Short mmCIF file of C-alpha atoms and ligand atoms in Angstrom, two decimals:
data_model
loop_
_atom_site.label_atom_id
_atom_site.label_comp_id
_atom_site.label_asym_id
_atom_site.label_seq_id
_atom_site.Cartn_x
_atom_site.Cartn_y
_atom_site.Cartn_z
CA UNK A 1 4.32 -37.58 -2.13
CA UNK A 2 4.26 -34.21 -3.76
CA UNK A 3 1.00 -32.15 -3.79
CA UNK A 4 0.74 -32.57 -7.65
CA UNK A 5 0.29 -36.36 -6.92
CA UNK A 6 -1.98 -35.43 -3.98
CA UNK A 7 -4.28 -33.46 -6.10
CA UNK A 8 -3.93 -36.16 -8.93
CA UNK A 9 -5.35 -38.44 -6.30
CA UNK A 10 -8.11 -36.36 -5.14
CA UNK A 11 -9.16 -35.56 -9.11
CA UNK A 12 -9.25 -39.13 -9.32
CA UNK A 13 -11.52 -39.91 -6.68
CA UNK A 14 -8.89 -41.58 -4.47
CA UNK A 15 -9.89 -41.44 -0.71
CA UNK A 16 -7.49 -39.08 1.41
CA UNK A 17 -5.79 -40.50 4.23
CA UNK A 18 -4.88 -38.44 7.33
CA UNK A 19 -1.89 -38.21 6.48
CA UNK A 20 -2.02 -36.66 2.61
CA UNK A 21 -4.54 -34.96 3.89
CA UNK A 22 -2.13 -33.09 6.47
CA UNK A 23 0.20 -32.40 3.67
CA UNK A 24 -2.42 -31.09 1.88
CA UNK A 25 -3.93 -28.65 4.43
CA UNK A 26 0.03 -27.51 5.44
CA UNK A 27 1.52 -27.37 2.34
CA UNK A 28 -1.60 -26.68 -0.86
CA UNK A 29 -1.99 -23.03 -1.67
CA UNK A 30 -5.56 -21.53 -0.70
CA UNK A 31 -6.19 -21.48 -4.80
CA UNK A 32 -6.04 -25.57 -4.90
CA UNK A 33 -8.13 -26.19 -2.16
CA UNK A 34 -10.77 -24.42 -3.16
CA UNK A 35 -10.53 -25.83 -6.95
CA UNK A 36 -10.13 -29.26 -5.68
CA UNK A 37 -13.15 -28.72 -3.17
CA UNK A 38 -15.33 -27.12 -5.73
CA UNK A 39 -14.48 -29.95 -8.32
CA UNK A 40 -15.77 -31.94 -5.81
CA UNK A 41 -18.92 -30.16 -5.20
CA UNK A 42 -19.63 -29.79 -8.49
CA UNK A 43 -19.90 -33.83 -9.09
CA UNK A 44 -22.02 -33.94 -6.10
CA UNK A 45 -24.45 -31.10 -6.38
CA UNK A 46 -23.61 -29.19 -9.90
CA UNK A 47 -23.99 -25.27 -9.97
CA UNK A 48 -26.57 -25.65 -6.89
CA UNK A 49 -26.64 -23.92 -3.56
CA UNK A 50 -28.79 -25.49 -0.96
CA UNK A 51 -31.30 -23.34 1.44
CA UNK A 52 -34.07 -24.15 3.20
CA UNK A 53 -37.06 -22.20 4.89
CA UNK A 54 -36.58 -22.79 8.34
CA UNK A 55 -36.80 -21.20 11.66
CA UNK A 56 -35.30 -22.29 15.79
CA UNK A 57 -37.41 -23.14 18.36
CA UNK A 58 -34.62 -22.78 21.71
CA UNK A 59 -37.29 -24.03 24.24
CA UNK A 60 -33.98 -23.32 27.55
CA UNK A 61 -30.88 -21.72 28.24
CA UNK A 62 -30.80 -23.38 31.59
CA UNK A 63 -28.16 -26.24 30.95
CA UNK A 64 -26.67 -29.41 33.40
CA UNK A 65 -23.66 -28.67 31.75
CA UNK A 66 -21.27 -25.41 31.78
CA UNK A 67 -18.85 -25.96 28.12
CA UNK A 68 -16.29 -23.72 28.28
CA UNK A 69 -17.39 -22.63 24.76
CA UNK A 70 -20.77 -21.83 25.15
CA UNK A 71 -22.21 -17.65 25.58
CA UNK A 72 -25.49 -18.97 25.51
CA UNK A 73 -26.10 -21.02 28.66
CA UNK A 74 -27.39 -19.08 31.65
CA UNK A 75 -28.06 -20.22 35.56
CA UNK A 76 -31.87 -20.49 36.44
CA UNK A 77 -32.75 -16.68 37.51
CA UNK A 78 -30.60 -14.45 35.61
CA UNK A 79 -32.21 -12.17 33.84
CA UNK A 80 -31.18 -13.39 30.22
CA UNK A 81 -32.11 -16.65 31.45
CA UNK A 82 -35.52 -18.34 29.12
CA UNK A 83 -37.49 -21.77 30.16
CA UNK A 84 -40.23 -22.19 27.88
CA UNK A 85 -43.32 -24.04 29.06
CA UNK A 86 -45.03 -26.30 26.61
CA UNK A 87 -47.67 -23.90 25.95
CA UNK A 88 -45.37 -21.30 25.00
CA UNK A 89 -43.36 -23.62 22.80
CA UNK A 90 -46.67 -24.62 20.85
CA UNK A 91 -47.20 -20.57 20.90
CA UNK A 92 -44.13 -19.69 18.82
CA UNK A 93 -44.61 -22.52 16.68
CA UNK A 94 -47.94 -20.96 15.91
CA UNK A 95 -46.01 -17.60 15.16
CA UNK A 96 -44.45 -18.77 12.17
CA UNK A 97 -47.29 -20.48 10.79
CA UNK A 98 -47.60 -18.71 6.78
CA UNK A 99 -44.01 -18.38 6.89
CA UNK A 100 -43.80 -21.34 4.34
CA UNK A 101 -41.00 -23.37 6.82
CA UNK A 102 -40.44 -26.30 5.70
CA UNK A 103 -38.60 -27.16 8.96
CA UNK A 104 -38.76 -26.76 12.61
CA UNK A 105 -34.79 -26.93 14.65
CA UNK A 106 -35.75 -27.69 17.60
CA UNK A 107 -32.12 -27.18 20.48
CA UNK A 108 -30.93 -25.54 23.51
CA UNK A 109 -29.54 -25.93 26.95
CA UNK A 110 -30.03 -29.64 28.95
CA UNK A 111 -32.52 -28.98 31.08
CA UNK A 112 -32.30 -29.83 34.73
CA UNK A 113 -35.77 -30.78 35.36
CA UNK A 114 -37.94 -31.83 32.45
CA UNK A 115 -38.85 -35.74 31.89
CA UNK A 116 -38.19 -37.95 28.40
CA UNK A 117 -42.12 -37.74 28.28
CA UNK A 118 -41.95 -33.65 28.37
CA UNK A 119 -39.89 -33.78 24.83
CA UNK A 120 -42.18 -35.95 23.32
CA UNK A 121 -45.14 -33.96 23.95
CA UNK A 122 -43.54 -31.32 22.78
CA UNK A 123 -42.19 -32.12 19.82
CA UNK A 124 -46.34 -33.97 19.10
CA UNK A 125 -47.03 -29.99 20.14
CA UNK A 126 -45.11 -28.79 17.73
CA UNK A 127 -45.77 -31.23 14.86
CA UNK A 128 -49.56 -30.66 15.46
CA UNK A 129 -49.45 -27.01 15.19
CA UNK A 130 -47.02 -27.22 11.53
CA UNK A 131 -47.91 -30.55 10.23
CA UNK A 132 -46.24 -29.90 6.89
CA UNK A 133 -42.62 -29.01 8.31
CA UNK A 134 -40.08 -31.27 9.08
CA UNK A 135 -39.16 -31.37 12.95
CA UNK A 136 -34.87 -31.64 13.34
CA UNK A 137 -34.73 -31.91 16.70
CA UNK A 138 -32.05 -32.32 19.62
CA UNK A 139 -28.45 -32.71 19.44
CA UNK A 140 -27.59 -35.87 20.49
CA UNK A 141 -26.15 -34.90 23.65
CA UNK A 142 -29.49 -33.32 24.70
CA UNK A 143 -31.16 -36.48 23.44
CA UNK A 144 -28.30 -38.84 25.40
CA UNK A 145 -29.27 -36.87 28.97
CA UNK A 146 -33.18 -37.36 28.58
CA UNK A 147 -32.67 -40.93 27.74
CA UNK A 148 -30.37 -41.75 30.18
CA UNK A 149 -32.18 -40.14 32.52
CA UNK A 150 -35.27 -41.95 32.32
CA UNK A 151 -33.76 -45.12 31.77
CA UNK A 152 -35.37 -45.53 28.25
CA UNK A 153 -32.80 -47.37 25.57
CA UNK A 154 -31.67 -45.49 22.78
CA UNK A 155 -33.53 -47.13 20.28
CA UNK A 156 -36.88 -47.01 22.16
CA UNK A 157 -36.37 -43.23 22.90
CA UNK A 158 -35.89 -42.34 19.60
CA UNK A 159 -38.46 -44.55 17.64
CA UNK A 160 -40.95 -42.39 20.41
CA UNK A 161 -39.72 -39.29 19.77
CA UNK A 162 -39.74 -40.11 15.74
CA UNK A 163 -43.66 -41.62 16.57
CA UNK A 164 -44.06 -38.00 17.66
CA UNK A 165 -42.63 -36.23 14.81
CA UNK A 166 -39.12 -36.12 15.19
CA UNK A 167 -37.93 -36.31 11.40
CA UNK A 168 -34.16 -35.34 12.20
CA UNK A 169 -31.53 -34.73 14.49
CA UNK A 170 -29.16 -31.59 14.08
CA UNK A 171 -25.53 -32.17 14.16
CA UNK A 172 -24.66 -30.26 17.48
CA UNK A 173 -23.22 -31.27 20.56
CA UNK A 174 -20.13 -32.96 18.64
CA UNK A 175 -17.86 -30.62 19.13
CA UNK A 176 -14.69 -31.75 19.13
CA UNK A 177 -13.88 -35.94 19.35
CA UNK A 178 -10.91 -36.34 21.06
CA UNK A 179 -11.89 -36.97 24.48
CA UNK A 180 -8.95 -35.01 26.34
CA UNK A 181 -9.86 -32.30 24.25
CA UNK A 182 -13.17 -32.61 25.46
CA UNK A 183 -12.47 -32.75 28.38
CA UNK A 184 -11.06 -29.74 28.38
CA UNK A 185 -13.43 -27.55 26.72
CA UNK A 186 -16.67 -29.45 28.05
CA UNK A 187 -15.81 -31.89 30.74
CA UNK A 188 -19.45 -32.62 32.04
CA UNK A 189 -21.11 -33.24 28.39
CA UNK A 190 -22.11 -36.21 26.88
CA UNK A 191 -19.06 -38.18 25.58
CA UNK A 192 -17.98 -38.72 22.64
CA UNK A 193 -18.85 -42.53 22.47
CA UNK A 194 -22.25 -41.32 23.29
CA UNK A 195 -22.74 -39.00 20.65
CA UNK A 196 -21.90 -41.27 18.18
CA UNK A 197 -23.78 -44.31 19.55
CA UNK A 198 -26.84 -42.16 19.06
CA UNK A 199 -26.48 -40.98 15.74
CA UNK A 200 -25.35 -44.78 14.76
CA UNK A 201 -28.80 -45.62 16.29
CA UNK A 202 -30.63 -43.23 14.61
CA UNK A 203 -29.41 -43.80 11.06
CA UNK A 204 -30.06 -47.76 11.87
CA UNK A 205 -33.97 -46.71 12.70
CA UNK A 206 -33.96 -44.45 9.34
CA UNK A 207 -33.81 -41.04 11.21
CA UNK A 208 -31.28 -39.12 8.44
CA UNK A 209 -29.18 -36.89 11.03
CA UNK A 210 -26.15 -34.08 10.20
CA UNK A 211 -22.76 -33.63 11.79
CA UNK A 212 -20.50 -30.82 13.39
CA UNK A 213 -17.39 -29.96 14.07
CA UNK A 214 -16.04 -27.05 16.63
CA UNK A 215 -13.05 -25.72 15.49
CA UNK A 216 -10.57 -22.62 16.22
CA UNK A 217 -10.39 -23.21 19.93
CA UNK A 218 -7.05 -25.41 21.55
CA UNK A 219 -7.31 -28.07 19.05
CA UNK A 220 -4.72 -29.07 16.14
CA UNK A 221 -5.11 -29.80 12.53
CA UNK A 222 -4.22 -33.42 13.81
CA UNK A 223 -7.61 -33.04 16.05
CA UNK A 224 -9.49 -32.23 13.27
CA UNK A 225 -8.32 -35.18 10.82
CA UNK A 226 -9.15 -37.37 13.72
CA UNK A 227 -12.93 -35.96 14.12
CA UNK A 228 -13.38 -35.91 10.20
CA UNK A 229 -11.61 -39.71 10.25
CA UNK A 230 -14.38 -40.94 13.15
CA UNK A 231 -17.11 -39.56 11.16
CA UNK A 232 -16.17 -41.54 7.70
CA UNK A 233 -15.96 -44.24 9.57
CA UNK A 234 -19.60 -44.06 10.47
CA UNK A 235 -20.70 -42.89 7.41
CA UNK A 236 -19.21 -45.81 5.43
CA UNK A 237 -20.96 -47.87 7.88
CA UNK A 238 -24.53 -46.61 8.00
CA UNK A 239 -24.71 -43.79 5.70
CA UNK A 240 -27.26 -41.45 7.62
CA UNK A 241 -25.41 -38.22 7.37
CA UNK A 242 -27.40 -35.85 5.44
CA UNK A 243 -24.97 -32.88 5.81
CA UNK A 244 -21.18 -31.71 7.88
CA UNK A 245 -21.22 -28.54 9.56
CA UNK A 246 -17.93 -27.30 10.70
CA UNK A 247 -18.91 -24.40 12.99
CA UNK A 248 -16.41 -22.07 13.89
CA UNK A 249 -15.38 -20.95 17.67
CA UNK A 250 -16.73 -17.69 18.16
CA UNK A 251 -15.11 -15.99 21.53
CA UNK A 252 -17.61 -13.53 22.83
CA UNK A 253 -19.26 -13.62 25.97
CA UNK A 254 -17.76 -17.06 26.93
CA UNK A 255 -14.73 -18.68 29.72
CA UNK A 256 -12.67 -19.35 26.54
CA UNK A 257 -12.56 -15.66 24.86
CA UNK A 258 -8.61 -15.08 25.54
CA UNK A 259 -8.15 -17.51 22.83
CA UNK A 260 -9.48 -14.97 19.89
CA UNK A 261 -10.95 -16.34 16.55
CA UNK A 262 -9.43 -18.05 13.72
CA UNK A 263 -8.86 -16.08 10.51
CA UNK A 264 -11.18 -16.42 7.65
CA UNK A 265 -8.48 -17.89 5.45
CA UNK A 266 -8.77 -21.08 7.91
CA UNK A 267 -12.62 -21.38 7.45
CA UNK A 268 -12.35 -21.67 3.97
CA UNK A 269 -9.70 -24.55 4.23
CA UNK A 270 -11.87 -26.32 7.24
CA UNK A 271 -14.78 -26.11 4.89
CA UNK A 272 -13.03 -27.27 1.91
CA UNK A 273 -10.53 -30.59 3.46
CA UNK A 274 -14.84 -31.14 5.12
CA UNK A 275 -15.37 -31.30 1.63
CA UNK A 276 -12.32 -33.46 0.27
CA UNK A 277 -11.92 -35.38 3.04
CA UNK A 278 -15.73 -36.80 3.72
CA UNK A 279 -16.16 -37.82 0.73
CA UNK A 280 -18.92 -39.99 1.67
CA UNK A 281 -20.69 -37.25 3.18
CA UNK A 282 -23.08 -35.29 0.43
CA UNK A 283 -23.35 -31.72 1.51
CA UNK A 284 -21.74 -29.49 3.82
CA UNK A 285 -23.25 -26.32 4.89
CA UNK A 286 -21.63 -23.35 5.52
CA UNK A 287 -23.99 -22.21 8.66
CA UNK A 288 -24.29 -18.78 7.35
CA UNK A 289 -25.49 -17.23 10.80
CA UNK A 290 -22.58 -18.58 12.36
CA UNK A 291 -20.06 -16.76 9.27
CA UNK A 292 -22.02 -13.84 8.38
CA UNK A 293 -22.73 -13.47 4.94
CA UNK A 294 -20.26 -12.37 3.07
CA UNK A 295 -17.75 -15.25 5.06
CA UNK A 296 -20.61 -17.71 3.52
CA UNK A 297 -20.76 -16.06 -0.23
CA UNK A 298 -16.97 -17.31 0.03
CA UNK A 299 -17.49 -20.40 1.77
CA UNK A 300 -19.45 -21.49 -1.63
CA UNK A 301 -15.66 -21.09 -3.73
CA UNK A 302 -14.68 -23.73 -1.34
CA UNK A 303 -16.50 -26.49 -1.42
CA UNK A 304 -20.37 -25.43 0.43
CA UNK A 305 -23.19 -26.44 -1.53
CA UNK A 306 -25.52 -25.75 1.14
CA UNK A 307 -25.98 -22.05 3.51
CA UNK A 308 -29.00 -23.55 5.71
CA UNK A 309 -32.08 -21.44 5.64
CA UNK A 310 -34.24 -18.15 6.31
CA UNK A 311 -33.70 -18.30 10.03
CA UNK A 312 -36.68 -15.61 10.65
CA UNK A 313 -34.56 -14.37 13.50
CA UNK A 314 -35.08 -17.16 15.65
CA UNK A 315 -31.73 -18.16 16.84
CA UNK A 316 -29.47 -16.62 19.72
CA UNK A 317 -26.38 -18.97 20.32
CA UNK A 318 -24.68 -17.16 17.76
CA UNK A 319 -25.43 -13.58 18.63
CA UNK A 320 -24.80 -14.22 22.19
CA UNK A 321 -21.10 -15.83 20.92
CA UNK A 322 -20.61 -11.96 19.07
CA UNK A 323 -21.63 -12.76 15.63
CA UNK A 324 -22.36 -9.21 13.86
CA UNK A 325 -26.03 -10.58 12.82
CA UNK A 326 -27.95 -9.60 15.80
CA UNK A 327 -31.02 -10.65 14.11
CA UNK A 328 -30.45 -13.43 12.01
CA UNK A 329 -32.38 -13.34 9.20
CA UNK A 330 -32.22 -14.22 5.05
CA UNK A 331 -34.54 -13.18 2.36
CA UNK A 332 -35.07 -15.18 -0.47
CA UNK A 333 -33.42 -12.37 -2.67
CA UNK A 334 -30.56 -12.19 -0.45
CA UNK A 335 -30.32 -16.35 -0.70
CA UNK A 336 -30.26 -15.63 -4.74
CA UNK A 337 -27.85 -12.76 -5.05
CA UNK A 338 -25.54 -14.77 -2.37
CA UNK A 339 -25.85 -17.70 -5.16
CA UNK A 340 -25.33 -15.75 -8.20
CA UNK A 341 -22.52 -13.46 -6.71
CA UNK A 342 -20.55 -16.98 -6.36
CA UNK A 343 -21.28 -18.33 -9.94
CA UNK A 344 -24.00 -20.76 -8.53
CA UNK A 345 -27.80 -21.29 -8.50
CA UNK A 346 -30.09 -20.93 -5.24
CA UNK A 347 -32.51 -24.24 -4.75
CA UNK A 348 -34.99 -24.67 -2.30
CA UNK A 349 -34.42 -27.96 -0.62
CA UNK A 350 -36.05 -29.93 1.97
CA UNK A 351 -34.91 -31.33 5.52
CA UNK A 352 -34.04 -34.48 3.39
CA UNK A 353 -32.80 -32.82 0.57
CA UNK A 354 -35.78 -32.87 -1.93
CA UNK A 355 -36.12 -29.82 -4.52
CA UNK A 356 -38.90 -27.95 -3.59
CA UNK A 357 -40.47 -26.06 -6.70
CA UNK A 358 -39.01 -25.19 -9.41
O1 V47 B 401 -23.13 -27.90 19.58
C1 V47 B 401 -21.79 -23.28 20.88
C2 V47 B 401 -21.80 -24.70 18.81
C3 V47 B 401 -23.62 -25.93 18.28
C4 V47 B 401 -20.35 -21.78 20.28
O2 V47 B 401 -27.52 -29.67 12.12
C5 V47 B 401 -20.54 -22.66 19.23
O3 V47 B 401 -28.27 -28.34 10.57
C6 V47 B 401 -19.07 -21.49 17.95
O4 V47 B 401 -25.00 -27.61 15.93
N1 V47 B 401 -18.80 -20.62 18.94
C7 V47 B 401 -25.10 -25.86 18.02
N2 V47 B 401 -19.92 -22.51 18.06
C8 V47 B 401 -25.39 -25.39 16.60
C9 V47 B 401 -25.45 -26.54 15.63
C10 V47 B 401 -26.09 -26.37 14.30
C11 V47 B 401 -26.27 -25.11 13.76
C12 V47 B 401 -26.89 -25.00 12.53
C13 V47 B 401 -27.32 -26.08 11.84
C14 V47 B 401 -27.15 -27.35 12.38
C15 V47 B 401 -27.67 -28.54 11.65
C16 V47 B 401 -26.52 -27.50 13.62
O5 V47 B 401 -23.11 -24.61 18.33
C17 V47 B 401 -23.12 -26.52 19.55
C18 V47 B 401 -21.70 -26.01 19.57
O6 V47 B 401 -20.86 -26.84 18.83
N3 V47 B 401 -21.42 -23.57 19.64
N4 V47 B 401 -21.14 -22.17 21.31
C19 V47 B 401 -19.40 -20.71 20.11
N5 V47 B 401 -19.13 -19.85 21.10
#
């Protein structure tokens, strides 16, 4: 098949199989991709950009597991080494109170000690001290190693943890699906069966989740097809993905660095065959912290109708990874010009997508 024909397909709302979409991504110029993609965006969210008010809560970066990825992780002592209690948790919760957040992200390393019951107190903690945000908490992998570990099913565990105010799940911890890739880059970590058993489970208990992918590292283009193909698949079978995430392998400050960084050119056609190829999936998000901004003000040519939020500086796995933003943080202004500069409109949304004002 030619590309012509490809893109014919696309424009006609024809799903892309592996295959074309190989073709597409080896042989497209960067121009068609990102006219196809925003074609695509455009029936699904118009002249919008998606941003949220939002801040992190990383309660550890003590972590059971040692990714090859990962700058963020440190062993119990170091010096850059943080272990919340619950106390202090519930204290930087109250910190951002008259911020306006309309969410709580709640991650970080897998903690070797704490019990299931120690997350569910503290995500009550949390939801008590900001009862009008939404709490996205725990990638799956985090919530797979407290569940196992107590012994509690997955569909008890998370109807408590929902009981308690869990609203979401992030996409993390997906990294990349095909398990001797993964067991490569993050041999110890919850499996790839696991991760999406969970987020099956959630979307059958109504818990909306999002997805990632982490690309730029050993994998191939075939790799990615095959992580993008696995996610339809679930999608078309529960539809509980709120958003796709593909997050980019950053290399500082981690066992991996030798490899370098993919060029920017890639990131736009990750984010874009995201967009042509999940097609069942309604927004992807380029993670703005994890581009910088002007990567992201680019991103939205190609297929992102969502940046994720405000941050308020409350996030270090990507400025331990050697992002430039030490300090991760958006103004509403900045969220607009970011908007206009692209040809597109800046909406407040909510964890689940709502408009906010207006
Ligand atoms: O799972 C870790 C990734 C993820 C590196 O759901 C790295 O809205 C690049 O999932 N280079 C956590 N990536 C972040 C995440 C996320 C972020 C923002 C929004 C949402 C959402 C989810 O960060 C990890 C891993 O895949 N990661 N180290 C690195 N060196």
């Amino acid at each position: 098949m030619s590309i012509d024909e490809i893109a014919a397909r696309v424009r006609a709302g024809e799903r892309l199989g592996c295959r074309e979409a190989a073709q597409l991504w080896r042989e497209a110029p960067l121009w068609l991709l990102g006219q196809l993609a925003s074609e695509r965006k455009r029936k699904v969210s118009g002249d919008k950009v998606y941003y949220n008010r939002n801040f992190h809560i990383e309660p550890t970066n003590l972590c059971v597991f040692n990714c090859r990825f990962c700058s963020y992780r440190r062993p119990a002592g170091d010096p850059e080494a943080w272990d919340y209690s619950l106390e202090e948790i519930e204290e930087i919760a109250r910190s951002h109170r008259g911020e306006g957040a309309t969410e709580v992200h709640i991650v970080g390393g897998v903690h070797p000690q704490h019990g299931f019951d120690w997350y569910v107190e503290l995500v009550r903690r949390v939801k008590s001290v900001l009862p009008e945000a939404a709490i996205k908490a725990f990638t799956a992998i985090e919530l797979g190693w407290m569940m196992d570990k107590a012994g509690v099913d997955y569909r008890t565990g998370l109807s408590r943890l929902r009981d308690a105010g869990m609203e979401a799940i992030p996409g993390g911890g997906a990294e990349i699906f095909d398990e001797r890739l993964r067991a490569e880059i993050c041999p110890e970590k919850g499996s790839t069966a696991q991760w999406l058993e969970i987020h099956r489970t959630a979307h059958r208990l109504g818990i909306k989740t999002n997805a990632t992918i982490l690309y730029g590292h050993v994998e191939r283009l075939e790799h990615r097809l095959d992580h993008l193909r696995r996610l339809r698949e679930l999608q078309d079978d529960t539809g509980g993905f709120n958003a796709f995430i593909p997050l980019k392998y950053r290399n500082f400050g981690n066992s991996m660095s030798r490899i370098g960084e993919v060029s920017v050119v890639e990131d736009m056609k990750m984010l874009a065959m995201s967009r042509l190829f999940l097609d069942n999936v309604p927004h992807i998000k380029a993670y703005w912290v994890m581009y910088g901004k002007s990567i992201t003000e680019l991103a939205l040519a190609f297929g992102a109708d969502d940046i994720d939020g405000t941050i308020e500086d409350s996030t270090k796995i990507y400025s331990m990874a050697g992002v430039e933003e030490r300090k991760p943080r958006l103004t509403l202004g900045e969220i607009e010009r970011m908007a206009a500069a692209a040809g597109l409109r800046a909406v407040e949304r909510d964890t689940f997508y709502r408009e906010i004002g207006g």
